[in-house]
Coordinates of C-alpha atoms and ligand atoms in Angstrom, one line a residue:
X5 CA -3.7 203.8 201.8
X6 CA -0.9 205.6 200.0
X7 CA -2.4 204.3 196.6
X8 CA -6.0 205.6 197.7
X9 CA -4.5 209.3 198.7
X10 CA -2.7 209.2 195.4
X11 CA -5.4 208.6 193.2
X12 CA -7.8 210.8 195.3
X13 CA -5.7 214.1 195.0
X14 CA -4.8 213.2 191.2
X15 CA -8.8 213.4 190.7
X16 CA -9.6 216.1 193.0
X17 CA -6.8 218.3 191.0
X18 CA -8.3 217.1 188.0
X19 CA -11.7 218.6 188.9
X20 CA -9.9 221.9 190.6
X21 CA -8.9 222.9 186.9
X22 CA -12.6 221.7 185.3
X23 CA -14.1 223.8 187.8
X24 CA -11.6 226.9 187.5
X25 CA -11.9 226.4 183.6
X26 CA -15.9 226.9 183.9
X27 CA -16.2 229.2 186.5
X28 CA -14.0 231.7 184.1
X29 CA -16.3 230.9 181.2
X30 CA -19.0 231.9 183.6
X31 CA -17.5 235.0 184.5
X32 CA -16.8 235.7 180.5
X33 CA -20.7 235.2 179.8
X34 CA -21.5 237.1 182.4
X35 CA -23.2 235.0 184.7
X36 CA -21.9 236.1 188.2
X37 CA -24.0 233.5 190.3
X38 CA -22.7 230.9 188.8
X39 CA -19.2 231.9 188.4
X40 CA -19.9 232.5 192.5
X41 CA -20.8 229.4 193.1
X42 CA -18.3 227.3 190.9
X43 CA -15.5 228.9 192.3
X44 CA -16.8 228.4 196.3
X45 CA -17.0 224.6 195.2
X46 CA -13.6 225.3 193.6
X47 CA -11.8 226.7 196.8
X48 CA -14.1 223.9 199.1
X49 CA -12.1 221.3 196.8
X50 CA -8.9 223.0 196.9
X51 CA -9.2 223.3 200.7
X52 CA -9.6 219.6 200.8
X53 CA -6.4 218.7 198.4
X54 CA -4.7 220.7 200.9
X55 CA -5.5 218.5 203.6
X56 CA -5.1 215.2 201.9
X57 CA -1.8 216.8 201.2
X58 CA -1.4 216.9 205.0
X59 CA -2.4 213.3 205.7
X60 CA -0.7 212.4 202.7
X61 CA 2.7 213.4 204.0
X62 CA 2.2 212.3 207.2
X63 CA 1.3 208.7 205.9
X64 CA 4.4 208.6 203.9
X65 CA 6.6 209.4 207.3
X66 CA 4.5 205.7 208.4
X67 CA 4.9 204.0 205.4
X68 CA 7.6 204.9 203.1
X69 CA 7.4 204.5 199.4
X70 CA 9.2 201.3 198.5
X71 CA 12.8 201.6 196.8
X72 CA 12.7 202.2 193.0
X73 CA 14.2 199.8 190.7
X74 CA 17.8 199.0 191.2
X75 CA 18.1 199.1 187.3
X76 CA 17.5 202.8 186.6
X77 CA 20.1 205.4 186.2
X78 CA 20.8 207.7 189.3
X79 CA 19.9 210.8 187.7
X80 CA 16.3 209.0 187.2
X81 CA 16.2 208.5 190.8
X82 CA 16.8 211.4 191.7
X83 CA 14.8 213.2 189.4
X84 CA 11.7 211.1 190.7
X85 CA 12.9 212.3 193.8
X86 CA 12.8 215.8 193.0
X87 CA 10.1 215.7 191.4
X88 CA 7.7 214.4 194.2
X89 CA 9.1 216.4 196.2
X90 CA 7.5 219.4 194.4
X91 CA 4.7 218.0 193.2
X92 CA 3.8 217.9 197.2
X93 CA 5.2 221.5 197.3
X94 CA 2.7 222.5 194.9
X95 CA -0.1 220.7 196.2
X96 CA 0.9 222.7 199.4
X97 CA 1.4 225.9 197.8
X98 CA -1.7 225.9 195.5
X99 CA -4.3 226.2 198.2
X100 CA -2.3 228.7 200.5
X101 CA -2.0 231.2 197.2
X102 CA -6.0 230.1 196.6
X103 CA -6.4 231.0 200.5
X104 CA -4.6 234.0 200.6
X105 CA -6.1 235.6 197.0
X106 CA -9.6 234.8 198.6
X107 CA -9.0 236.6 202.3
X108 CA -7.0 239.7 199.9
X109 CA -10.4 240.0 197.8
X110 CA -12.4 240.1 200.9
X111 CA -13.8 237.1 200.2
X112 CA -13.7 234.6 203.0
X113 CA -13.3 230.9 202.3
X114 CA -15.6 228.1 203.8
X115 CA -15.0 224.9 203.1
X116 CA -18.5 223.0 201.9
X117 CA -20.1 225.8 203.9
X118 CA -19.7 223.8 206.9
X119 CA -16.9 225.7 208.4
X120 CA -15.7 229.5 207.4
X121 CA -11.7 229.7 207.3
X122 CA -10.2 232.8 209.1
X123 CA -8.6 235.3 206.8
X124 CA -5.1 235.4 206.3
X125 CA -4.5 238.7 205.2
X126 CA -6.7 241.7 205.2
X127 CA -8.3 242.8 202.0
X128 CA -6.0 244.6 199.8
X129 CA -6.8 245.0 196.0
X130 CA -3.0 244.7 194.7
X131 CA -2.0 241.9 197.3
X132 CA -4.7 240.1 195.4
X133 CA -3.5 240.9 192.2
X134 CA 0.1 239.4 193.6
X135 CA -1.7 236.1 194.6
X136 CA -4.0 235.7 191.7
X137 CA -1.0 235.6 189.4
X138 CA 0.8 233.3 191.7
X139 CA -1.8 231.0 191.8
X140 CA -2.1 231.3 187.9
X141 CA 1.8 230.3 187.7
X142 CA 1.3 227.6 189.8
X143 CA -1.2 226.1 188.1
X144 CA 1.1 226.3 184.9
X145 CA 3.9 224.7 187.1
X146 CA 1.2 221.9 188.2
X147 CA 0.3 221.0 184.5
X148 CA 3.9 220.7 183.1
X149 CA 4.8 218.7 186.1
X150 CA 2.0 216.6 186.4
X151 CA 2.4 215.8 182.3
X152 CA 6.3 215.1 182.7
X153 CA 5.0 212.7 186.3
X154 CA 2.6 210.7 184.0
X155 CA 5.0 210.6 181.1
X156 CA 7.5 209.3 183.2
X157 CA 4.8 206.8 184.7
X158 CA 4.0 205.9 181.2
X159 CA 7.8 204.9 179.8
X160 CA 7.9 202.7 183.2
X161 CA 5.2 200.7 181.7
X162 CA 5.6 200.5 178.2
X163 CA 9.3 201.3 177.3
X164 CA 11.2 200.1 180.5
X165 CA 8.4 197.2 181.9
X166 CA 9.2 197.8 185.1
X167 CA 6.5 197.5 187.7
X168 CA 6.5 201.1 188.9
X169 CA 2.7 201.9 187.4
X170 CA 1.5 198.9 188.8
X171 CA 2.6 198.9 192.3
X172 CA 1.0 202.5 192.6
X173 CA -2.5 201.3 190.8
X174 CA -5.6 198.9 192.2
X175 CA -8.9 198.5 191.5
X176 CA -10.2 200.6 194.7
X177 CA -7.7 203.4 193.8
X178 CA -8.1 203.2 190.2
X179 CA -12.4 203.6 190.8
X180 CA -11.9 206.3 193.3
X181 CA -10.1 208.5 190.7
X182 CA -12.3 208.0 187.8
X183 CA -15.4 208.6 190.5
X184 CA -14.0 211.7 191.8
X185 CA -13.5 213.4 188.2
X186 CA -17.0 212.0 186.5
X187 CA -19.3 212.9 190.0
X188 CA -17.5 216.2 191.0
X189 CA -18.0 217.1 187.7
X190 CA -21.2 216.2 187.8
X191 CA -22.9 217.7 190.6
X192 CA -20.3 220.5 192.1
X193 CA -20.1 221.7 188.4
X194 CA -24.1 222.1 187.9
X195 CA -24.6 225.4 190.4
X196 CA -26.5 227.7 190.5
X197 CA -29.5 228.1 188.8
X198 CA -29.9 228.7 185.2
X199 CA -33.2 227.9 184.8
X200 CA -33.7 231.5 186.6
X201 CA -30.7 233.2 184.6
X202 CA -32.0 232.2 181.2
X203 CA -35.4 233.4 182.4
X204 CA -37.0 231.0 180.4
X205 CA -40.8 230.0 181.1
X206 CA -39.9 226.6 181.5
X207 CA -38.5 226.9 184.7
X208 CA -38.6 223.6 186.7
X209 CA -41.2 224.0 189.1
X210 CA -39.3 222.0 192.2
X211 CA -36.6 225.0 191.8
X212 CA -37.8 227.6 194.4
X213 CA -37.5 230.9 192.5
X214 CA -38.6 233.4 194.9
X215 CA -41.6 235.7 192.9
X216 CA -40.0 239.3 192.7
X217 CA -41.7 242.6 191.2
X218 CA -40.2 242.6 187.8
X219 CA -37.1 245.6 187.1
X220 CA -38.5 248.7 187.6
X221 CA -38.1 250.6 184.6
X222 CA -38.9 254.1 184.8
X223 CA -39.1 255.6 188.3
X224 CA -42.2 255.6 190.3
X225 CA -43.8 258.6 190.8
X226 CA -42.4 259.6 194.4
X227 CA -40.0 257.5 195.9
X228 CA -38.7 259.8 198.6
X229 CA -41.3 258.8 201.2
X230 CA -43.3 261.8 203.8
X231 CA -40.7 262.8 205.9
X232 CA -41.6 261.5 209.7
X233 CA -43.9 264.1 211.8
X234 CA -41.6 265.8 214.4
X235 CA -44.4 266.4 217.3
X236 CA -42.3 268.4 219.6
X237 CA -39.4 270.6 220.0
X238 CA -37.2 268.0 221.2
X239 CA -33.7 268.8 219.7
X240 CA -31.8 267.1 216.9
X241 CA -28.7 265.0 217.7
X242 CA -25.4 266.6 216.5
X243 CA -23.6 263.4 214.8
X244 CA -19.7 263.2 214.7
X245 CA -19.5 260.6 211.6
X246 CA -15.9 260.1 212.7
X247 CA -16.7 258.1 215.0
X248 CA -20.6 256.7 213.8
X249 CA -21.2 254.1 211.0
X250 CA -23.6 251.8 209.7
X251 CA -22.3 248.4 209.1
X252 CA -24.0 245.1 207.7
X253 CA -22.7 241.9 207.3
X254 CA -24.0 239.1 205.0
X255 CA -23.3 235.9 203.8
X256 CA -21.9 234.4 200.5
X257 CA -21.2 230.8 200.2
X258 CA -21.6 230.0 203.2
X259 CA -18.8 232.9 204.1
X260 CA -19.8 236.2 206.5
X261 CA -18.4 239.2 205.1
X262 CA -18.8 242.6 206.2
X263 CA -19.7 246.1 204.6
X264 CA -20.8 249.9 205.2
X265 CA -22.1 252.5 203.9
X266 CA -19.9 255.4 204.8
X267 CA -22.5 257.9 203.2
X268 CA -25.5 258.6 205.3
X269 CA -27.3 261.6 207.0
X270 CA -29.7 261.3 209.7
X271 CA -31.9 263.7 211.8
X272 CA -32.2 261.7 215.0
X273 CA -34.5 263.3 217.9
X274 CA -34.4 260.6 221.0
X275 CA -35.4 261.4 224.6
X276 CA -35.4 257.8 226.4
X277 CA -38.1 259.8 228.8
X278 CA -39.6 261.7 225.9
X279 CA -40.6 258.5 223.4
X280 CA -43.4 259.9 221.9
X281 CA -41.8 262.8 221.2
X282 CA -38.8 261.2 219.4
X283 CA -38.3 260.1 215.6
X284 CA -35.3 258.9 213.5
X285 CA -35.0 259.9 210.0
X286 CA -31.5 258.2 208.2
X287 CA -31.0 258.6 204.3
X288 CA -28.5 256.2 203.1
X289 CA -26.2 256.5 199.5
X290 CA -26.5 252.7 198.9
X291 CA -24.4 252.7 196.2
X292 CA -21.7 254.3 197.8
X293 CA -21.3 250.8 199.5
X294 CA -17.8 249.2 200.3
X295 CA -17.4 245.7 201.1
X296 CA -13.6 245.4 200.3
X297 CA -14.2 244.1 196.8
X298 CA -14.5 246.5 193.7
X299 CA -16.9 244.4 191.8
X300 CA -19.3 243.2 194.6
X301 CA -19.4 247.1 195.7
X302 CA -20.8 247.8 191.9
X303 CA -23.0 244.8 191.7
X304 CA -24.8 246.6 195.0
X305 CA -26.1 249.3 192.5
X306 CA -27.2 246.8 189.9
X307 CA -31.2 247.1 189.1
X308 CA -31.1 243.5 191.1
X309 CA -30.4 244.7 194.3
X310 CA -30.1 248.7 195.1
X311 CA -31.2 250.0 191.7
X312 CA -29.4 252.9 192.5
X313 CA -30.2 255.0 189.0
X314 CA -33.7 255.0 189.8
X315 CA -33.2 254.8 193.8
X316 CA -29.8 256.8 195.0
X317 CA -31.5 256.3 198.3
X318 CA -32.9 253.9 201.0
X319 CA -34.1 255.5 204.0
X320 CA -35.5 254.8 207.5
X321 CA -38.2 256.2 209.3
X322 CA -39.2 255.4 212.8
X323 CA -41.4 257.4 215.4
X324 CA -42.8 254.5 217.7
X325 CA -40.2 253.6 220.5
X326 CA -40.7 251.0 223.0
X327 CA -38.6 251.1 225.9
X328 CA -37.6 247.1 227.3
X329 CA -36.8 245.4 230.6
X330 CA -33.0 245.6 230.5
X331 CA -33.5 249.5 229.5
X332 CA -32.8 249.5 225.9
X333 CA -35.2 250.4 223.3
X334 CA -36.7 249.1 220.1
X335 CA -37.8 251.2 217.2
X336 CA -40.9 250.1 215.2
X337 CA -40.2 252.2 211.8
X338 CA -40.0 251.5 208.4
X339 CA -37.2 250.8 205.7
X340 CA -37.9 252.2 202.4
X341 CA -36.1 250.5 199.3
X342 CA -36.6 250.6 196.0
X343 CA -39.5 253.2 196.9
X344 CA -41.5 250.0 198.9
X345 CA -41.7 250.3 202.7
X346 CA -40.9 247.3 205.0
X347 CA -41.5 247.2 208.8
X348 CA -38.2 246.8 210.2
X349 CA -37.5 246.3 214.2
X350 CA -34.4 248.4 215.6
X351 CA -32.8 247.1 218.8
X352 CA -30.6 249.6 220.2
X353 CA -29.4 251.1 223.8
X354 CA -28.1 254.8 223.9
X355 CA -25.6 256.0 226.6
X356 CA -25.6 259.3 227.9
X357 CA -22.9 261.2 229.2
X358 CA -23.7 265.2 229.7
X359 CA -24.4 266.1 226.0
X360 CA -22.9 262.9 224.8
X361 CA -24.8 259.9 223.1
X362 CA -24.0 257.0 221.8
X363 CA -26.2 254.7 220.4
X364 CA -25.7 251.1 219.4
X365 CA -28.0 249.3 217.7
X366 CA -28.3 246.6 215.6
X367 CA -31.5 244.9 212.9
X368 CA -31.6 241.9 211.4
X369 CA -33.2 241.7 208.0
X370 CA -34.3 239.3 205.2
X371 CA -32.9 240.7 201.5
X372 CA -35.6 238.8 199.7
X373 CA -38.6 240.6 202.0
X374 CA -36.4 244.0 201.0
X375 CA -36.5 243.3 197.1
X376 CA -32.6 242.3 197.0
X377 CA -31.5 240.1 194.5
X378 CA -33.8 239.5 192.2
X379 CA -34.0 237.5 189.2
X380 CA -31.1 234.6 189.2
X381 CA -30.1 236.1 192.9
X382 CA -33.2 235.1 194.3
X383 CA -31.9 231.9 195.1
X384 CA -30.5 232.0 198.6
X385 CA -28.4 228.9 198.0
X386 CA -25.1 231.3 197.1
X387 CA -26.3 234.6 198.7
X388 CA -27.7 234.3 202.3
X389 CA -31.1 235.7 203.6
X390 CA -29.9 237.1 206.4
X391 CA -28.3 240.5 207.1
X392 CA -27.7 242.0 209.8
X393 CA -26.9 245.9 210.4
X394 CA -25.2 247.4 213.0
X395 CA -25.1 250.7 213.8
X396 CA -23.4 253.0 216.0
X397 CA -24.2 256.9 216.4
X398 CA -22.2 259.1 218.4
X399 CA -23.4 262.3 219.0
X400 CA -23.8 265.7 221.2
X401 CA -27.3 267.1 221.9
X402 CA -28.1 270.0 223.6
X403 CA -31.0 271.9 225.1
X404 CA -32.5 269.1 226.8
Ligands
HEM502 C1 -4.6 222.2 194.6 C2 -5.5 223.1 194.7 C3 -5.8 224.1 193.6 C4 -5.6 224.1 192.2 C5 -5.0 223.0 191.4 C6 -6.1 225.3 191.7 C7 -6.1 225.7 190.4 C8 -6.6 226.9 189.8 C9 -6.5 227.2 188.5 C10 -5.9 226.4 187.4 C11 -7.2 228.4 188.3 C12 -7.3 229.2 187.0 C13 -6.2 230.2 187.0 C14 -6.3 231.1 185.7 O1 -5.7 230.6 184.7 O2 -6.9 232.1 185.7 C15 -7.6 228.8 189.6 C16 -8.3 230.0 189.9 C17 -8.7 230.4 191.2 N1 -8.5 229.7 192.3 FE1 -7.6 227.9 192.5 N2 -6.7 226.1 192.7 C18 -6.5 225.4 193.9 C19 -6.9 225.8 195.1 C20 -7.6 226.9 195.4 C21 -8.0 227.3 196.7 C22 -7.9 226.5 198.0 C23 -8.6 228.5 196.6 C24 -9.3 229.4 197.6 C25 -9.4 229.1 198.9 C26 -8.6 228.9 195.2 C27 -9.1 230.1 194.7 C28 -9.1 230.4 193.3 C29 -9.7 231.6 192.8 C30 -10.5 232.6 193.6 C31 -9.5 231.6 191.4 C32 -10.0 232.6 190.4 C33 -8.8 233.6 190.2 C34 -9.2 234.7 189.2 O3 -10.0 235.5 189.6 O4 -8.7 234.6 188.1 N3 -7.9 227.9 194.5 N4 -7.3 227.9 190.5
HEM503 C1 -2.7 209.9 185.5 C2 -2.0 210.6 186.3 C3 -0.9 210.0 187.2 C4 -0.2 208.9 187.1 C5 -0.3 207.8 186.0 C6 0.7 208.8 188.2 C7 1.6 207.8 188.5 C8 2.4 207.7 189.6 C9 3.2 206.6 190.0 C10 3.3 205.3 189.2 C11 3.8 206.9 191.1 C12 4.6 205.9 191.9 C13 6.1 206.1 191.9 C14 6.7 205.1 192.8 O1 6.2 204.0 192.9 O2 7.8 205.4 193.3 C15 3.4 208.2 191.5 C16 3.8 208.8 192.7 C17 3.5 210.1 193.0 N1 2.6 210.9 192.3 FE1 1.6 210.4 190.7 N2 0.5 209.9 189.0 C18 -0.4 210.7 188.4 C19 -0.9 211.9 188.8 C20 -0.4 212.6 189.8 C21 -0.8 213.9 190.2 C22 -1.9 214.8 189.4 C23 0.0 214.3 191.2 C24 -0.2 215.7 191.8 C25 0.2 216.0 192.9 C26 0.8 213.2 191.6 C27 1.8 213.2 192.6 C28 2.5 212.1 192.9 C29 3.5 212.1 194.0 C30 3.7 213.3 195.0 C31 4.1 210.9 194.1 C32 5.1 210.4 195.0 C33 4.6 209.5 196.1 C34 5.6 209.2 197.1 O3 6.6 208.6 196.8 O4 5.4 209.7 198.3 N3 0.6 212.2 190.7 N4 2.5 208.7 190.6

């Protein structure tokens, strides 16, 4: 058992620094998917390590390492000692600063998108910075004292012929190691989907790359649709946007994380007795988007997704309300994006107090039937579907 966790961890660091090493030459080509997606499979792994490391230290209170040779020196001993000692430290500490860099950068951790970690600090652009460098030291730390640990392992054998290699090898151990490095290499280091990036005709047909509209390259002719038709005096809503938002949240590697748009105007007229008569109109800034990361938050704007040069703007229009059972309401209107219109259903109940409304509401939506992520984001394997926006309007209306 100790000789299996040994050999597993050795492996599974060795593919931690294959998979850091080519998810930064992703990032230097410029291919963001896949620089996503290598570095989820790199914090998946790194998650594991850390609790192998667990188990691993737990074992060892079970079954103690045997003694070391009587022959060597004491100082040897007791730099072996030291030595393991922190190369358990760092498999410790390697994962926590990975952890804590990831919930800083608003990026939540799941391990093999099977279970979402809870974030151990809230986002903060220079506590990232703090952690990334950490984790960057460590790493250093790792590589010297790793190299110095196999040295060492290495003079046992051939200089002093002891049997301190041998007792820690087997066949099973041995296998596991080299299987660990050749097949995580393998398949957690082939993400993505180039085929798609490239954008080369000869894109394998099993790979399901969604058909998008190609890049719209000059503007269309009008893409601020017909405003909605107010049929009746009924007031507009006065909105404090203190204390309204809209909100989405989304997925990315198997992770949630959350967003807003703190930019929007609305002209919301809404009787729940008076339906016919009511209409929502809400422009939204989409690139003014924050998510807690800098980078994600400009990607939004990218031609890909918001195409915010040509389209500053998404709007929704709505004047068919259905009121339901339980007394909230749906609105039947339409979300305009890129200057196409989708139906979109929005689920919301409105309490009234005097002038006072608030509204809380909520839609869930599909990116790809929007036009988001196009091209290499298309695939949904990295970037979930689904997105759902909340929103919450308070307001003061009067003349009713
Ligand atoms: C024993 C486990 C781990 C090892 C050996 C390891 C090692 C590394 C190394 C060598 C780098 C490249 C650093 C550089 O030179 O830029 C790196 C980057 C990174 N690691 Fe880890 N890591 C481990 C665990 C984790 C975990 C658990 C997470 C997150 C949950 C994580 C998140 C990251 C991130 C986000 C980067 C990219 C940093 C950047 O933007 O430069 N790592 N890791
Ligand atoms: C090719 C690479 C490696 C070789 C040849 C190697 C060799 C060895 C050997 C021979 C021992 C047994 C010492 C004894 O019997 O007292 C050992 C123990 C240990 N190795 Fe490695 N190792 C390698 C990689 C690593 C790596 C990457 C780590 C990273 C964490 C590591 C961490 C440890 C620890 C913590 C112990 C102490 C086990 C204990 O006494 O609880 N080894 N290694």
């Amino acid at each position: 058992m100790s000789k299996i966790l040994h050999w597993l961890v050795a492996g599974l660091i060795v593919l931690q620094f294959i998979l850091a090493n080519l998810a930064e030459r992703a990032e230097d080509a410029g291919l963001d998917l896949q620089q996503l997606a290598l570095l989820a499979n790199h914090k998946s792994v790194g998650i594991s390590i850390f609790m192998l490391a667990l188990l691993r230290l737990a074992w060892r209170k079970l079954a103690p390492p045997p003694e070391l040779p009587a022959s060597m020196p004491h100082w040897q001993m007791l730099a072996a000692r030291i030595s393991h000692y922190l190369l358990y430290t760092l498999i410790i500490l390697m994962p926590i600063s990975g952890w804590l860099m990831s919930s800083a950068s608003a990026y939540p951790v799941s391990w093999f998108k099977l279970l979402q970690l809870p974030d151990l600090v809230a986002p903060d652009a220079a506590l990232k910075e703090s952690f990334r460098v950490i984790h960057q030291l460590l790493g250093k730390l790792l590589v010297i004292l790793a190299s110095v640990h196999i040295l060492a392992a290495l003079k046992h054998h051939f200089i002093d012929k002891d049997a301190v290699l041998r007792r820690m090898t087997s066949p099973i151990s041995m296998t596991l190691f080299l299987v660990v490095i050749a097949a995580g290499a393998a398949t957690l280091g082939r993400v993505g989907n180039p085929g798609a990036v490239e954008k080369s005709p000869a894109v394998d047909e099993a790979e399901t790359v969604i058909e998008t509209p190609p890049t719209v390259a000059e503007p269309l002719e009008e893409p601020v649709p017909e405003p909605v038709v107010v049929r009746a005096d009924l007031p507009g809503w006065q909105i404090d946007h203190s204390d309204s938002y809209i909100h989405f949240t989304a997925s990315q590697a198997g992770a949630e994380f959350d967003g807003a748009w703190p930019n929007w105007s609305a002209q919301l007229r809404f009787a729940g007795d008076r339906l016919l008569d009511s209409s929502f109109d809400v422009s939204i800034r989409t690139a003014e988007v924050s998510t807690g990361d800098a980078d994600r938050d400009a990607a939004l704007a990218d031609p890909e997704w918001f195409d915010a040069a040509n389209f500053p703007e998404a709007y929704y229009r709505a004047s068919r309300f259905t009121q339901l059972e339980d007394g909230s309401f749906t609105a039947d209107g339409e979300l305009f994006i890129k200057g196409v219109a989708t139906p979109v259903l929005f689920r919301f109940s409105v309490e009234t107090n005097g002038d006072d409304r608030v509204l809380t509401g909520s839609a869930e939506l599909l990116r790809l039937e929007l036009g988001l992520g196009t091209g290499e984001w298309a695939d949904t394997e990295w970037v979930g579907n689904e997105v759902r926006v909340n929103v919450r309007v308070h307001a003061s209306v009067s003349g009713l």
